[in-house]
XYZ file of C-alpha atoms in Angstrom:
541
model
C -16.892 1.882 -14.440
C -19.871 3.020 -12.401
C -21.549 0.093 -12.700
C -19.023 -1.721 -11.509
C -18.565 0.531 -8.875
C -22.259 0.230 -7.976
C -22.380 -3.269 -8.324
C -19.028 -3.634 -5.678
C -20.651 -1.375 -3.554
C -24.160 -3.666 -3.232
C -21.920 -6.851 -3.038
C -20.372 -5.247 0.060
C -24.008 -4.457 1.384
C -25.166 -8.190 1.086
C -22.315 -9.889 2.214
C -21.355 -7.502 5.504
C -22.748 -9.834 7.634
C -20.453 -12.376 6.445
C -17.087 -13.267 8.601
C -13.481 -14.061 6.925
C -14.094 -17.205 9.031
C -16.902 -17.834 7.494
C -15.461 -17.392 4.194
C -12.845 -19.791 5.285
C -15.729 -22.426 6.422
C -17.467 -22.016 3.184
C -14.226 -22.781 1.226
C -11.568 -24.976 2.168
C -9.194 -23.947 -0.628
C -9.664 -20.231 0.269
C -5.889 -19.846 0.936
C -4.896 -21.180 -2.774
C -7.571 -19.181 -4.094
C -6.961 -15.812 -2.390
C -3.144 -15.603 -2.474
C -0.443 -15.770 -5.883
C 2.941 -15.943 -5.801
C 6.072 -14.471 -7.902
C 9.483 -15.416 -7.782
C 9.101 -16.897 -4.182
C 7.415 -13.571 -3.162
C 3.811 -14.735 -1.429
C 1.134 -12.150 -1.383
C -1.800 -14.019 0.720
C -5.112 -11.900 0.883
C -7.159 -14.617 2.289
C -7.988 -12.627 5.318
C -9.701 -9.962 3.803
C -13.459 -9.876 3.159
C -13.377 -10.435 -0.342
C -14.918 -13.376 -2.134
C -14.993 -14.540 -5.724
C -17.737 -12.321 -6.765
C -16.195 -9.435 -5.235
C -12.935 -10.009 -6.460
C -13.651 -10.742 -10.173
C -15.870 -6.983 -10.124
C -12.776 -5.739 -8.892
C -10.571 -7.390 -11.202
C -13.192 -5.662 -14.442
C -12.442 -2.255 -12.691
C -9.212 -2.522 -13.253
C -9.709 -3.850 -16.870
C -12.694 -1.328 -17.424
C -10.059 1.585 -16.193
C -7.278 0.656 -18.534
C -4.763 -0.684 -16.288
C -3.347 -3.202 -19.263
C -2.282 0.319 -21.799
C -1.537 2.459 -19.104
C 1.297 -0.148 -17.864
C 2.451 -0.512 -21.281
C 2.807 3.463 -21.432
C 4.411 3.352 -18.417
C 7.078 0.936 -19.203
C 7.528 2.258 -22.923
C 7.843 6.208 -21.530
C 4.900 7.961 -22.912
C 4.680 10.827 -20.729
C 2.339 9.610 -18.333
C 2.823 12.382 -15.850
C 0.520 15.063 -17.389
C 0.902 18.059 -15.777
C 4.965 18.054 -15.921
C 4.520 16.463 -19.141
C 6.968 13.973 -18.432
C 7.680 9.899 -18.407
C 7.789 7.778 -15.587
C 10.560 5.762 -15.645
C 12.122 4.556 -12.657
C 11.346 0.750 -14.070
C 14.001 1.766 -16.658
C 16.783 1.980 -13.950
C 16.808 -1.193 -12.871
C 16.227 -2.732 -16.133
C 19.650 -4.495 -17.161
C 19.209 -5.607 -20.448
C 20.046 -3.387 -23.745
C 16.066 -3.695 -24.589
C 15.840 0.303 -26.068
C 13.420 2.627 -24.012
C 12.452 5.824 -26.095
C 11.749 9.428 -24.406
C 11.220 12.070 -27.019
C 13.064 9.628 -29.835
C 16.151 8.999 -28.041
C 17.083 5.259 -26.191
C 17.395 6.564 -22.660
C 19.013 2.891 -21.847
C 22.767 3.756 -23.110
C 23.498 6.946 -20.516
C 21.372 4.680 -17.663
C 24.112 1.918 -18.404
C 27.003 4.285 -18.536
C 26.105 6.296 -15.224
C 25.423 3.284 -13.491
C 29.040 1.903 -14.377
C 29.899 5.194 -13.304
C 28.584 5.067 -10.003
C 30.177 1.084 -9.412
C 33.740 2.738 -10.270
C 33.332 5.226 -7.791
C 32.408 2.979 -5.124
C 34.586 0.505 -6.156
C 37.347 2.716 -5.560
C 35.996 4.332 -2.791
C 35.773 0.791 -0.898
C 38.994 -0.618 -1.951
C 40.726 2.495 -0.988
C 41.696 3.311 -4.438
C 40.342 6.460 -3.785
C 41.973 8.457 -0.619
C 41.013 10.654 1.312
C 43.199 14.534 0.798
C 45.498 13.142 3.832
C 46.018 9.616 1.648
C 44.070 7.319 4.040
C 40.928 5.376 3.449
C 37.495 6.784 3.813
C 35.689 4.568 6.878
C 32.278 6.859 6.453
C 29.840 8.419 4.038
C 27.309 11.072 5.015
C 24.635 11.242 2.556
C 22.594 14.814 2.885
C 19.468 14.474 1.296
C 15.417 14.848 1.854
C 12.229 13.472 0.894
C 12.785 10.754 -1.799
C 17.024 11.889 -1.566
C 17.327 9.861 1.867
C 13.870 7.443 2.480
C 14.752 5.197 -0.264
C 18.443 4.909 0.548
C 18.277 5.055 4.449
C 15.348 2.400 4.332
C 17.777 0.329 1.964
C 20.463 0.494 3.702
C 19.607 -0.213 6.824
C 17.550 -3.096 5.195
C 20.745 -5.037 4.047
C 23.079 -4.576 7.161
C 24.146 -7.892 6.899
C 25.434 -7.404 3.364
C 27.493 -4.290 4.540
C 31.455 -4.880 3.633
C 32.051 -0.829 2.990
C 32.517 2.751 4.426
C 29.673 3.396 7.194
C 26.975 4.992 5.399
C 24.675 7.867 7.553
C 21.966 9.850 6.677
C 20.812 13.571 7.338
C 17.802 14.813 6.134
C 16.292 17.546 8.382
C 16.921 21.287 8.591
C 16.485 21.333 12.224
C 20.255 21.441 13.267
C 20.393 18.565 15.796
C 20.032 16.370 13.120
C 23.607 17.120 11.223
C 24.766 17.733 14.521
C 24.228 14.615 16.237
C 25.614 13.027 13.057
C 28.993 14.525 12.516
C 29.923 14.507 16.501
C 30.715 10.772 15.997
C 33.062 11.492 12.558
C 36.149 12.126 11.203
C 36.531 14.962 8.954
C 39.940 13.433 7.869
C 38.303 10.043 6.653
C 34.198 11.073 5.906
C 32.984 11.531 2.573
C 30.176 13.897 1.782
C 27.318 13.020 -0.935
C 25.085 16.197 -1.395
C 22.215 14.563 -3.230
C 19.493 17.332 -4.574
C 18.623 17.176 -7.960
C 18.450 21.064 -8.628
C 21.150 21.804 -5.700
C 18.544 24.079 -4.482
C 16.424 22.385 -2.215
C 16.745 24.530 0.964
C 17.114 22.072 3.542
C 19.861 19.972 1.537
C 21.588 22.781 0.994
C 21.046 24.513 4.341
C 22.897 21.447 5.876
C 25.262 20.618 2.897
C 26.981 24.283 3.830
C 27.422 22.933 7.302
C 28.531 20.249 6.260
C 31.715 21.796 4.307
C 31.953 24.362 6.745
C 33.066 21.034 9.450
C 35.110 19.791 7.058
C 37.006 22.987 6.090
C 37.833 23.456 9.697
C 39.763 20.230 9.114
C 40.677 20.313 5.367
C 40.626 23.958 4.823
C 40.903 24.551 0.993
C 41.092 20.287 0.264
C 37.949 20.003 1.733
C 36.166 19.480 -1.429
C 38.115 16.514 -2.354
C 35.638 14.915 0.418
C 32.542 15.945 -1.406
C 30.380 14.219 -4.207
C 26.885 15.381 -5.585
C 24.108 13.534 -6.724
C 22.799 16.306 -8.804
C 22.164 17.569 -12.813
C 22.987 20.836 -11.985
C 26.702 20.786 -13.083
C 27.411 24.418 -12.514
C 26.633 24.421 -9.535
C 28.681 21.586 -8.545
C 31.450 23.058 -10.152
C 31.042 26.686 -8.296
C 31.126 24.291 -4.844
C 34.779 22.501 -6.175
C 33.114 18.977 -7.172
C 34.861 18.000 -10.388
C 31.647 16.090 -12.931
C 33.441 12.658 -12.369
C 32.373 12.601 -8.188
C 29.140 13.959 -9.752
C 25.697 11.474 -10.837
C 22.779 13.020 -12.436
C 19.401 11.103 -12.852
C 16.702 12.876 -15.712
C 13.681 14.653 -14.733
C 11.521 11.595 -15.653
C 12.775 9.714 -12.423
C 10.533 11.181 -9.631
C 12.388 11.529 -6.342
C 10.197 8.886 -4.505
C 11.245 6.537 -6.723
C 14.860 7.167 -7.385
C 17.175 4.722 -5.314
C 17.524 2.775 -8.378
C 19.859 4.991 -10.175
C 22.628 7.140 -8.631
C 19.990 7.908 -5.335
C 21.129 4.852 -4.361
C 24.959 6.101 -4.493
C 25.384 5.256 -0.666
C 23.327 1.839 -0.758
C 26.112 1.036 -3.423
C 28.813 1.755 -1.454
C 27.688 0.282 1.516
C 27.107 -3.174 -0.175
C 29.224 -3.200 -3.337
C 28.093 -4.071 -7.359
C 26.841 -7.369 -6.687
C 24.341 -7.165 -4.053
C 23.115 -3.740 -5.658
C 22.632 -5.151 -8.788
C 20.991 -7.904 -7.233
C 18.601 -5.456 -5.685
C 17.523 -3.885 -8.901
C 17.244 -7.656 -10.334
C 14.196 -8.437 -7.575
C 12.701 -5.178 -8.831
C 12.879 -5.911 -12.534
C 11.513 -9.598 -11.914
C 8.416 -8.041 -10.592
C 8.817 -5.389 -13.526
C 8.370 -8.045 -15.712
C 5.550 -9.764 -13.036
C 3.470 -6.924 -13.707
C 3.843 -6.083 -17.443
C 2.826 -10.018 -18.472
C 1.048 -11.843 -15.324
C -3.006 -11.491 -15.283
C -4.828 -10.251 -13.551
C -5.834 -12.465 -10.873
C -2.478 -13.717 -10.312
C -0.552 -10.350 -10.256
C 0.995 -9.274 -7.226
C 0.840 -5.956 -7.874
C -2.695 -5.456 -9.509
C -4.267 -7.608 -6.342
C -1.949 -5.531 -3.339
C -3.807 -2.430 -5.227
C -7.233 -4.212 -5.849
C -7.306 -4.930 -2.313
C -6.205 -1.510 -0.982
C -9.234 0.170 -3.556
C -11.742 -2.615 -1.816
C -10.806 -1.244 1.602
C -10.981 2.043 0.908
C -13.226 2.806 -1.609
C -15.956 -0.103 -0.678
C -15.454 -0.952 2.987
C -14.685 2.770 4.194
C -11.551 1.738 5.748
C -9.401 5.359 5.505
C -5.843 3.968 6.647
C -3.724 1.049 6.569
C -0.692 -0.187 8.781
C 2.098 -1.707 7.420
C 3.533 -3.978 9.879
C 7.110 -5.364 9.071
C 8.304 -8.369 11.230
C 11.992 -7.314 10.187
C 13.680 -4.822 12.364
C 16.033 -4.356 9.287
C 12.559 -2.955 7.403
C 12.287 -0.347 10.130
C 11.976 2.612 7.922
C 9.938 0.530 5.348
C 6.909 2.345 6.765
C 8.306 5.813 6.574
C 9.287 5.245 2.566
C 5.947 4.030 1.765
C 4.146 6.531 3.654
C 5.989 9.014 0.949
C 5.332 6.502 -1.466
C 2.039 6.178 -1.230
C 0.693 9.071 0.138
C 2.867 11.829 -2.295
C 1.748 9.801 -5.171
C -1.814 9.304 -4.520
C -3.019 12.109 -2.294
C -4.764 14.075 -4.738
C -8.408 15.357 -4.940
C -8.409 16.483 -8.856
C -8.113 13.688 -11.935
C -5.795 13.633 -14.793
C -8.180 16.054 -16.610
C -8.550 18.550 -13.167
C -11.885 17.384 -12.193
C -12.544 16.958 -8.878
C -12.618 12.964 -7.592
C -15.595 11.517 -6.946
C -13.811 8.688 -4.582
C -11.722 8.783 -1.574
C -8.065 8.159 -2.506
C -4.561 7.900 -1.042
C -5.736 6.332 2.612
C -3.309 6.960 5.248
C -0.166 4.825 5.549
C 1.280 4.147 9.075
C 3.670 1.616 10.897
C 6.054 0.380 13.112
C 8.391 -2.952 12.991
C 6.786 -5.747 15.013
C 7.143 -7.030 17.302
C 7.774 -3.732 18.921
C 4.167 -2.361 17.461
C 2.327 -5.046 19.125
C 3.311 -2.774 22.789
C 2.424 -0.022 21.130
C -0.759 0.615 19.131
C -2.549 -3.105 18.560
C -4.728 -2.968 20.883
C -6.275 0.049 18.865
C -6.447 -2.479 15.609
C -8.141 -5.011 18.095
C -10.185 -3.548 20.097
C -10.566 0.190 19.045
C -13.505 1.688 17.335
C -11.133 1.987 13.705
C -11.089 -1.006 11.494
C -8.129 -0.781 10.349
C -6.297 -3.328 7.733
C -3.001 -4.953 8.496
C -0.318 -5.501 6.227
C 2.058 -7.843 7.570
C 5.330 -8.683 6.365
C 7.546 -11.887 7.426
C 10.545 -13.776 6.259
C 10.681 -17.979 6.550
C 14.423 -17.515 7.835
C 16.375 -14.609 9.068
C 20.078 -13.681 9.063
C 21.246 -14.756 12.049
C 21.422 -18.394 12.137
C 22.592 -18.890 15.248
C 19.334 -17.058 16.650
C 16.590 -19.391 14.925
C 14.737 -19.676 18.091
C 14.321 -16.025 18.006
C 13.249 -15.876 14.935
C 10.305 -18.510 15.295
C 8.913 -16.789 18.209
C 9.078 -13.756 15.636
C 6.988 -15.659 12.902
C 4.976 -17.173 15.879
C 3.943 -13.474 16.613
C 3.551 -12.447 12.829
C 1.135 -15.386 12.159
C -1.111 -14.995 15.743
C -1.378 -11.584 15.425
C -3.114 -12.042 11.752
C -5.552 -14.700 13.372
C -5.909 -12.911 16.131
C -7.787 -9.898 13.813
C -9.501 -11.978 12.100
C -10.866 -14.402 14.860
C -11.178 -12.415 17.610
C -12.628 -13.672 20.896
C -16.102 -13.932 21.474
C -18.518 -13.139 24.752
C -18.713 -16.756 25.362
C -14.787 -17.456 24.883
C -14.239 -13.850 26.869
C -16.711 -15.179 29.456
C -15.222 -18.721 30.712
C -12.214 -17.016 30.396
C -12.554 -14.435 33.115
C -14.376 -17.376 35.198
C -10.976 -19.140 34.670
C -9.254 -16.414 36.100
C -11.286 -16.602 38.960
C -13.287 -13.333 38.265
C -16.323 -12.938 41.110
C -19.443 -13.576 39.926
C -21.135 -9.684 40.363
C -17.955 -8.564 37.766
C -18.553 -11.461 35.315
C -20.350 -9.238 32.724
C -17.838 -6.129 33.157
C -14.902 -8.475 31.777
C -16.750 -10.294 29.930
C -16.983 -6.793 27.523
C -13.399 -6.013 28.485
C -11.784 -9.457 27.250
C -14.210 -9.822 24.124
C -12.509 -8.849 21.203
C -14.835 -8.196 17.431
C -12.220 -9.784 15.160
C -13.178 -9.730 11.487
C -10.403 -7.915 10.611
C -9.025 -7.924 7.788
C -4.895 -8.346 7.106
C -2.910 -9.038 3.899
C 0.497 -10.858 4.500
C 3.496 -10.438 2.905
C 6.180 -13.441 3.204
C 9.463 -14.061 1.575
C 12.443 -16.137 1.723
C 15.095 -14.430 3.393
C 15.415 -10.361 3.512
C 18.120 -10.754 0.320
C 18.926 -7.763 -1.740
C 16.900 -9.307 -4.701
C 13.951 -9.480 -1.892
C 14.364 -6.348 -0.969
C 13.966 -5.023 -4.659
C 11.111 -6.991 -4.925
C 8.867 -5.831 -2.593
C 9.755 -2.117 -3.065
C 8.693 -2.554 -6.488
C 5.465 -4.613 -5.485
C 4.921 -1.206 -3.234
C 5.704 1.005 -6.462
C 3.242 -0.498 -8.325
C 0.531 -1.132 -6.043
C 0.400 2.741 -6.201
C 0.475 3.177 -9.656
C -2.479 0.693 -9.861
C -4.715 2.915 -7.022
C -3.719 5.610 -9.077
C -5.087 4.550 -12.640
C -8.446 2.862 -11.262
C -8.717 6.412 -9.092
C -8.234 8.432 -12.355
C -5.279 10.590 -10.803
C -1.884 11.445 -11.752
C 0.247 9.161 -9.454
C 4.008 11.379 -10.237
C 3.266 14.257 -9.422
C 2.983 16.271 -6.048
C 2.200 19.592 -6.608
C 0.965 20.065 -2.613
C 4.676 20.207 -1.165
C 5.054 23.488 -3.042
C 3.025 25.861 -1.004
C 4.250 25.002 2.400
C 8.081 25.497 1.010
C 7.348 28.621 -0.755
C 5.432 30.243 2.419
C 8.889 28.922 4.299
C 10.758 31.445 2.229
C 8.095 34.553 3.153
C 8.478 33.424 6.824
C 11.701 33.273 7.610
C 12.851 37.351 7.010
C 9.995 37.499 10.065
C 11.492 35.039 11.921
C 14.597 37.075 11.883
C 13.169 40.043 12.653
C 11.506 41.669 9.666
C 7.709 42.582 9.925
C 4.857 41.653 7.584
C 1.338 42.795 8.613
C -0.446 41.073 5.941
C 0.165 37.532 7.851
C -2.947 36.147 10.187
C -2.828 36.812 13.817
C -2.242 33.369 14.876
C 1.035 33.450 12.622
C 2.100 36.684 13.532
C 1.447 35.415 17.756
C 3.404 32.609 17.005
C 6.450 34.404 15.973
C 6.563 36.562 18.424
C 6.149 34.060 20.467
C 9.055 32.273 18.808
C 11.223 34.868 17.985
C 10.777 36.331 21.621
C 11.206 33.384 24.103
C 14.073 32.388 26.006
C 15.447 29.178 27.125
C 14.206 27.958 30.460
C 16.847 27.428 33.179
């Protein structure tokens, strides 16, 4: 692999120079030849730097790292995750065919089948108003109390199908700080809301921090009935049982599902109920179709193994340290948010599978916002600032609201110039006539000349699909999924798991017995000013 690593390295020395638009001058097919497609899923990389030569050393690193076996172990659950010793098998939740999947000799696909029948009863019911609430009505909202991988997947996917909603009101809280659950419950009914505490251990501190407020509001209501309005995603059946949830409101997932990639299985418990069986099942079809994209399509025309070929060229090759993703979906709001997890808890480690240190830069920072909201926001950094950094755009040919088409072509309008725009950019001449068309004086031509030139060369991958469908939707979070993975394996690191949450939390736990009072002399002044800072302030008036 370092040869290959040299020889993309010297390839990016001789060609700098180059433009995209000169790449696209030089080669009139360059679209067809730098973009694939999958299921009507079109990935085009065109306007990237990358050429033939570049792309086919790329395409040996991949082969020269073992991508081909390690997907294979993936998919057949050889514990892939070394240091928990554990599978990886989130692709085995959405799989929907009786095709056996072995961890530690037993077919894990049976008890995935049953819970996930499980989990469509209880929504079913829930939905149809088989199941009542303790006072015999009909739940109209679910709160969902979860964190990290127990509320970005769901909120993102919820709020990703709206139009497919036909069920209870599905919210979200996720942060300790109490505003959060506060701002949430002020608009509910105890008397018709349904609680889903979803921590896998039913320890995680902030869960449960707000899942006792939680039942603490709706005992005020219910009093002792209250936990006839409560539900647990969670393997820890005792202590579900000690909190009144009976194992039939309860869903447990194994410990080879990591929690950033869990809405597939009973995670996605509120997704379910706010769009019923057939749109979530259509969900986890789009993510086994590009399951099954990945485990047979080469190379060169897999979505997945190019999305993460191009990410290692940026990073690794062209020094680029970040990348935006830029959805022009509203609905994909929080699509940014779950892949920053996604990407960034998988891949941002500094030691390899066997504890050496790296000797490349990996996970780059992932950032967004929805466009075209971003556009008023930060482009004029990814035009005109001193960062290069690449764009990844996603669009849909059609949106939801028919009625609204117009709007939606001035959206795709806006998708496709700001793409161009990076890579084209404006030059002195173009910047020049144009402030002369504005009627600039003469003595301030040369001072906006600079201001209205723009470098371009930028480089931005675009995503476009159909129509923002559930089977879309499962799609391109599994594109995402394994995009990572393939970083991961050409990097040499162990994408699952994320050991550098732990410190933070346990330090948390030392902290808070000063934050209440208690003394600890061993901390460092600036923690020990802060707290008494904290701990000795007042509100203004």
């Amino acid at each position: 692999m370092s040869e290959i690593w040299s020889k993309l390295s010297e390839h990016r020395r001789q060609t700098s120079e180059m433009s995209i638009t000169e790449l696209f001058e030089r080669d009139q097919n360059r679209f067809q030849s730098f973009s694939a497609q999958a299921d009507g899923l079109l990935l085009d990389f065109s306007k990237t730097a990358l050429d033939e030569t570049g792309l086919n050393a790329l395409v040996d690193l991949a082969e020269q790292a073992g991508l081909a076996s390690k997907i294979e172990a993936m998919f057949r659950g050889d514990p892939i995750n070394v240091t928990e010793g554990r599978a990886a098998l989130h692709t085995a939740l959405r799989s929907q065919n009786d095709t056996a999947v072995m961890v530690d000799g037993q077919d894990v696909m049976p008890e995935i089948h049953q819970t996930l029948q499980r989990m469509e009863s209880f929504a079913g019911a829930l939905r149809s108003g088989a199941y009542k609430t303790v006072t015999g009505a009909q739940f109209t909202d679910v709160v969902n109390i979860g964190i990290g991988g127990s509320d970005l997947g769901p909120v993102m996917a919820t709020r990703a199908l709206a139009p497919y909603h036909d069920g209870p009101r599905c919210h979200y809280v996720s942060n300790v700080d109490g505003a959060d659950i506060t701002d949430c419950l002020a608009g509910l009914d105890p008397q018709t809301t349904l609680i889903i505490i979803a921590s896998k251990s039913f320890t995680t501190i902030e869960t449960m921090t707000n899942a006792a407020t939680a039942i603490s509001w709706l005992r005020a209501a219910l009093g002792d009935q209250a936990s006839g309005h409560l539900a647990a995603v969670s393997t820890a059946l005792d202590k579900t049982t000690e909190m009144g949830i009976p194992p039939e409101r309860v869903f447990g997932f194994a410990d080879w599902v990591g929690g950033r990639y869990s809405l597939w299985g009973p995670v996605g418990l509120p997704i379910l109920i706010a769009v019923g069986r057939d749109n979530f099942r259509a969900m986890l079809s789009g993510a086994a179709a590009m399951d099954r994209h990945f485990q047979t399509a080469d190379f060169r025309h897999n979505l997945p193994v190019l999305l993460g070929l191009v990410g290692i060229w940026h990073s690794n090759i062209c020094g680029y340290n970040t990348r935006a993703i830029l959805p022009y979906e509203q609905r994909l709001a929080r699509l940014p948010a779950y892949l920053q997890q996604l990407d960034m808890e998988s891949n941002g480690k500094s030691v390899t599978l066997e504890g050496s240190p790296v000797r490349r830069t990996t996970g780059p920072i992932v950032w967004g916002e929805p466009g075209t909201n971003g556009q008023h926001a930060f482009y004029q950094l990814l035009h005109q600032g001193t960062h290069v950094v690449p764009a990844e755009f996603l669009i849909a040919a059609e949106g939801h609201e028919a009625e609204l088409s117009h709007q939606h072509d001035l959206l795709k309008a806006n998708c496709l110039a700001q793409s161009e725009a990076l890579m084209l950019g404006r030059s002195a001449q173009q910047a020049r006539a144009l402030a002369q068309s504005r009627g600039i004086p003469e003595g301030d031509l040369d001072r906006m000349t600079a201001h209205l030139t723009f470098p371009g060369n930028r480089p931005s991958i675009t995503l476009a699909y159909p129509r923002l469908t559930p089977f879309a939707l499962g799609q391109i979070i599994a594109l995402y999924e394994h995009r990572v993975f393939t970083e991961g394996v050409i990097w040499g690191i162990n994408s699952f798991d994320q050991w550098g949450v732990e410190l933070g939390k346990e330090l948390a736990v030392g902290l808070l017995p000063l934050i209440q009072g208690a003394t600890d002399s061993s901390k460092d002044g600036s923690t020990l000013g802060l707290v008494a800072k904290l701990t000795a302030s007042t509100p203004a008036t």
